[in-house]
Amino acid sequence: MQARTLKRLHPAQRDDIGDLVTRRPLPGPAIGQLDPFLFLNHHGPQTYPPNNGGLPFGPHPHRGFETVTFILEGELSHLDSGGHESVIGAGGVQWMTAGSGLVHAELSPASFKAKGGPLEILQLWVNLPSRLKMTAPNYLGLQGADIPKVEIDGAVIEVLSGAFAGVEGPFPSLIGIEMGVVRLSAGGSLSVPVAKGRSVFLYVVSGEIVAGGQTAKAWNLVELNDDGDAVAFAAPGGAVVVLGHAAPLGEPVFAQGPFVMNTRQEIVQAIADYNAGKFGTVPG
């Protein structure tokens, strides 16, 4: 296998939401999307005091894409208009297909607001092709203990979707995404096959890695060239990264706020449908 070379590093830009520390590498000043990967917010790491207000993400709509939420530290309460409800703790992941339209709330449970504690959450937006943008909404949230793990070359991969070393992830991907959280101990490395033509999402959550002969520190999105059939990196001092890859959709992207469609007209329709109550409501 020939490892892909490094094209560019994209440092996350600081963009706090109230008292929630937030960094965003995608989109960034030099990158709009890594088709089909659209958007990443990295919240924290930070420690909330007792009697805090918790996360600020009250009920809001989405249409036309999927959200993948990684709870690295703390807890996250999910409630949506499709009737899904959960509280996911550290190490857990939520995969939500907004599809034709969903309203959801992502808040801190009462116990976290009362006691406080460490919090670190990633949310990744993944696009859907035009033929799937109006698919039925869906949601799956799993605790860390329910996510399979596999060890390859000194790296432990928490397998979310697709397969790594024959281990299948529990989250079904509508567009064939292979994705995992990779934890490398000091001196660990990883090399996995990725077919040419697939878009690679590689984000350094903590620590640092060496890819293509260059060092990528925490809070950097690593953009690779499409010049090899493998993705390889090492972590001399240890690191945590999110690794995903998928075939690009190659379709127009028209986004406004919480809606991601192909045309302006579809955005106008999404807003009209939401205002008409067609997305449903979050109970409570």
Coordinates of N, CA, C and O in Angstrom, one line a residue, residues 16-76:
D16 N -16.3 30.8 20.1 CA -17.1 30.4 21.2 C -18.6 30.7 21.1 O -19.0 31.7 20.5
I17 N -19.4 29.8 21.7 CA -20.8 30.0 21.8 C -21.2 30.3 23.2 O -21.3 29.3 24.0
G18 N -21.3 31.5 23.6 CA -21.5 31.9 25.0 C -20.3 31.5 25.8 O -19.2 31.8 25.4
D19 N -20.6 30.7 26.8 CA -19.4 30.2 27.7 C -18.9 28.8 27.2 O -18.1 28.2 27.9
L20 N -19.4 28.4 26.1 CA -19.0 27.1 25.5 C -17.8 27.3 24.6 O -17.9 27.9 23.5
V21 N -16.6 26.8 25.0 CA -15.4 26.9 24.2 C -15.6 26.1 22.9 O -15.9 24.9 22.9
T22 N -15.5 26.8 21.7 CA -15.8 26.1 20.5 C -14.7 26.4 19.5 O -14.3 27.6 19.3
R23 N -14.2 25.4 18.8 CA -13.3 25.6 17.7 C -13.8 24.9 16.5 O -14.5 23.8 16.6
R24 N -13.6 25.5 15.3 CA -14.1 24.9 14.0 C -13.1 24.9 13.0 O -12.6 25.9 12.4
P25 N -12.7 23.6 12.6 CA -11.7 23.5 11.5 C -12.4 23.4 10.1 O -11.7 23.6 9.1
L26 N -13.7 23.1 10.1 CA -14.4 22.8 8.8 C -15.8 23.4 8.9 O -16.5 23.0 9.8
P27 N -16.1 24.3 8.0 CA -15.3 25.0 7.0 C -14.3 25.9 7.7 O -14.4 26.3 8.8
G28 N -13.2 26.2 6.9 CA -12.2 27.1 7.4 C -11.8 28.1 6.3 O -12.3 28.0 5.2
P29 N -10.8 29.0 6.6 CA -10.4 30.0 5.7 C -9.9 29.4 4.4 O -10.0 30.1 3.3
A30 N -9.3 28.2 4.4 CA -8.8 27.6 3.2 C -9.5 26.4 2.7 O -9.0 25.7 1.8
I31 N -10.6 26.1 3.3 CA -11.4 24.9 2.9 C -12.9 25.1 3.1 O -13.3 25.5 4.2
G32 N -13.7 24.7 2.1 CA -15.1 24.8 2.3 C -15.8 23.6 2.8 O -16.6 23.6 3.7
Q33 N -15.4 22.4 2.2 CA -15.8 21.1 2.6 C -14.9 20.1 2.1 O -14.0 20.3 1.3
L34 N -15.0 18.9 2.7 CA -14.3 17.7 2.2 C -15.4 16.7 1.8 O -15.6 15.8 2.5
D35 N -16.0 17.0 0.7 CA -17.2 16.3 0.2 C -17.1 14.8 0.5 O -16.1 14.2 0.0
P36 N -18.0 14.2 1.3 CA -19.3 14.7 1.8 C -19.2 15.3 3.2 O -20.3 15.5 3.8
F37 N -18.0 15.5 3.8 CA -17.9 16.1 5.1 C -18.0 17.6 5.1 O -17.2 18.2 4.4
L38 N -19.0 18.1 5.8 CA -19.4 19.5 5.7 C -18.9 20.5 6.8 O -18.5 21.6 6.5
F39 N -18.8 20.0 8.0 CA -18.8 20.9 9.1 C -18.3 20.1 10.3 O -18.8 19.0 10.6
L40 N -17.5 20.7 11.2 CA -17.1 20.2 12.4 C -17.0 21.2 13.5 O -16.2 22.2 13.3
N41 N -17.7 21.1 14.6 CA -17.5 21.9 15.8 C -16.8 21.0 16.9 O -17.3 19.9 17.1
H42 N -15.8 21.6 17.5 CA -15.1 21.0 18.6 C -15.4 21.8 19.9 O -14.9 22.9 20.0
H43 N -16.3 21.3 20.7 CA -16.6 22.0 22.0 C -15.8 21.5 23.1 O -15.7 20.3 23.4
G44 N -15.2 22.5 23.8 CA -14.3 22.1 24.9 C -12.9 21.8 24.4 O -12.6 22.1 23.2
P45 N -12.0 21.1 25.2 CA -12.3 20.6 26.5 C -12.3 21.8 27.5 O -11.6 22.7 27.5
Q46 N -13.3 21.7 28.5 CA -13.4 22.6 29.5 C -14.1 22.0 30.7 O -14.7 20.9 30.6
T47 N -14.1 22.6 31.8 CA -14.7 22.1 33.0 C -15.8 23.1 33.5 O -15.6 24.3 33.7
Y48 N -17.0 22.6 33.6 CA -18.2 23.4 34.0 C -18.3 23.4 35.5 O -18.1 22.3 36.2
P49 N -18.6 24.5 36.2 CA -18.7 24.6 37.6 C -20.1 24.0 38.0 O -21.0 23.8 37.2
P50 N -20.3 23.7 39.3 CA -21.6 23.3 39.8 C -22.6 24.4 39.5 O -22.3 25.6 39.4
N51 N -23.9 24.0 39.3 CA -25.0 24.9 39.1 C -24.7 25.8 37.8 O -24.9 27.0 37.8
N52 N -24.3 25.1 36.7 CA -24.1 25.7 35.5 C -25.4 25.7 34.6 O -26.3 25.0 34.9
G53 N -25.3 26.5 33.5 CA -26.5 26.5 32.6 C -26.5 25.4 31.6 O -27.5 25.2 30.8
G54 N -25.4 24.7 31.5 CA -25.3 23.6 30.5 C -25.2 24.0 29.1 O -24.9 25.2 28.8
L55 N -25.3 23.1 28.2 CA -25.2 23.4 26.8 C -26.4 24.2 26.2 O -27.5 24.1 26.7
P56 N -26.1 25.0 25.2 CA -27.1 26.0 24.8 C -27.9 25.6 23.6 O -28.5 26.4 22.9
F57 N -27.9 24.3 23.2 CA -28.5 23.9 22.0 C -30.0 23.4 22.2 O -30.2 22.2 22.2
G58 N -30.9 24.3 22.4 CA -32.3 24.0 22.6 C -32.9 23.6 21.3 O -32.2 23.5 20.3
P59 N -34.2 23.4 21.2 CA -34.8 22.8 20.0 C -34.5 23.6 18.8 O -34.7 24.9 18.7
H60 N -34.0 22.9 17.7 CA -33.7 23.6 16.4 C -33.9 22.5 15.3 O -33.7 21.3 15.6
P61 N -34.1 23.0 14.1 CA -34.4 22.0 13.0 C -33.2 21.7 12.2 O -32.2 22.4 12.2
H62 N -33.3 20.6 11.4 CA -32.3 20.3 10.4 C -33.0 19.6 9.3 O -34.0 18.9 9.5
R63 N -32.4 19.7 8.1 CA -32.9 18.9 6.9 C -31.7 18.7 5.9 O -30.9 19.6 5.8
G64 N -31.7 17.5 5.3 CA -30.8 17.3 4.2 C -29.5 16.7 4.5 O -28.7 16.5 3.5
F65 N -29.2 16.4 5.7 CA -27.8 15.8 6.1 C -27.9 15.0 7.3 O -29.0 14.8 7.9
E66 N -26.8 14.5 7.8 CA -26.7 13.8 9.0 C -25.7 14.4 10.0 O -24.8 15.1 9.6
T67 N -25.9 14.2 11.3 CA -25.0 14.7 12.3 C -24.4 13.5 13.1 O -25.2 12.6 13.4
V68 N -23.1 13.5 13.3 CA -22.5 12.5 14.1 C -21.8 13.3 15.3 O -21.0 14.2 15.1
T69 N -22.3 12.9 16.5 CA -21.8 13.6 17.7 C -21.0 12.7 18.6 O -21.5 11.6 19.0
F70 N -19.8 13.1 18.9 CA -18.9 12.3 19.7 C -18.9 12.9 21.1 O -18.4 14.1 21.3
I71 N -19.3 12.2 22.1 CA -19.2 12.7 23.5 C -17.9 12.2 24.1 O -17.8 11.0 24.5
L72 N -16.9 13.0 24.1 CA -15.6 12.6 24.6 C -15.5 12.7 26.2 O -14.9 11.9 26.8
E73 N -16.1 13.7 26.7 CA -16.2 13.9 28.2 C -17.5 14.5 28.5 O -18.1 15.3 27.7
G74 N -18.1 14.2 29.6 CA -19.3 14.8 30.1 C -20.5 13.9 29.6 O -20.4 12.7 29.3
E75 N -21.7 14.6 29.5 CA -22.9 13.9 29.1 C -23.7 14.8 28.2 O -23.6 16.0 28.2
L76 N -24.5 14.1 27.3 CA -25.4 14.9 26.4 C -26.7 14.2 26.4 O -26.9 13.0 26.1

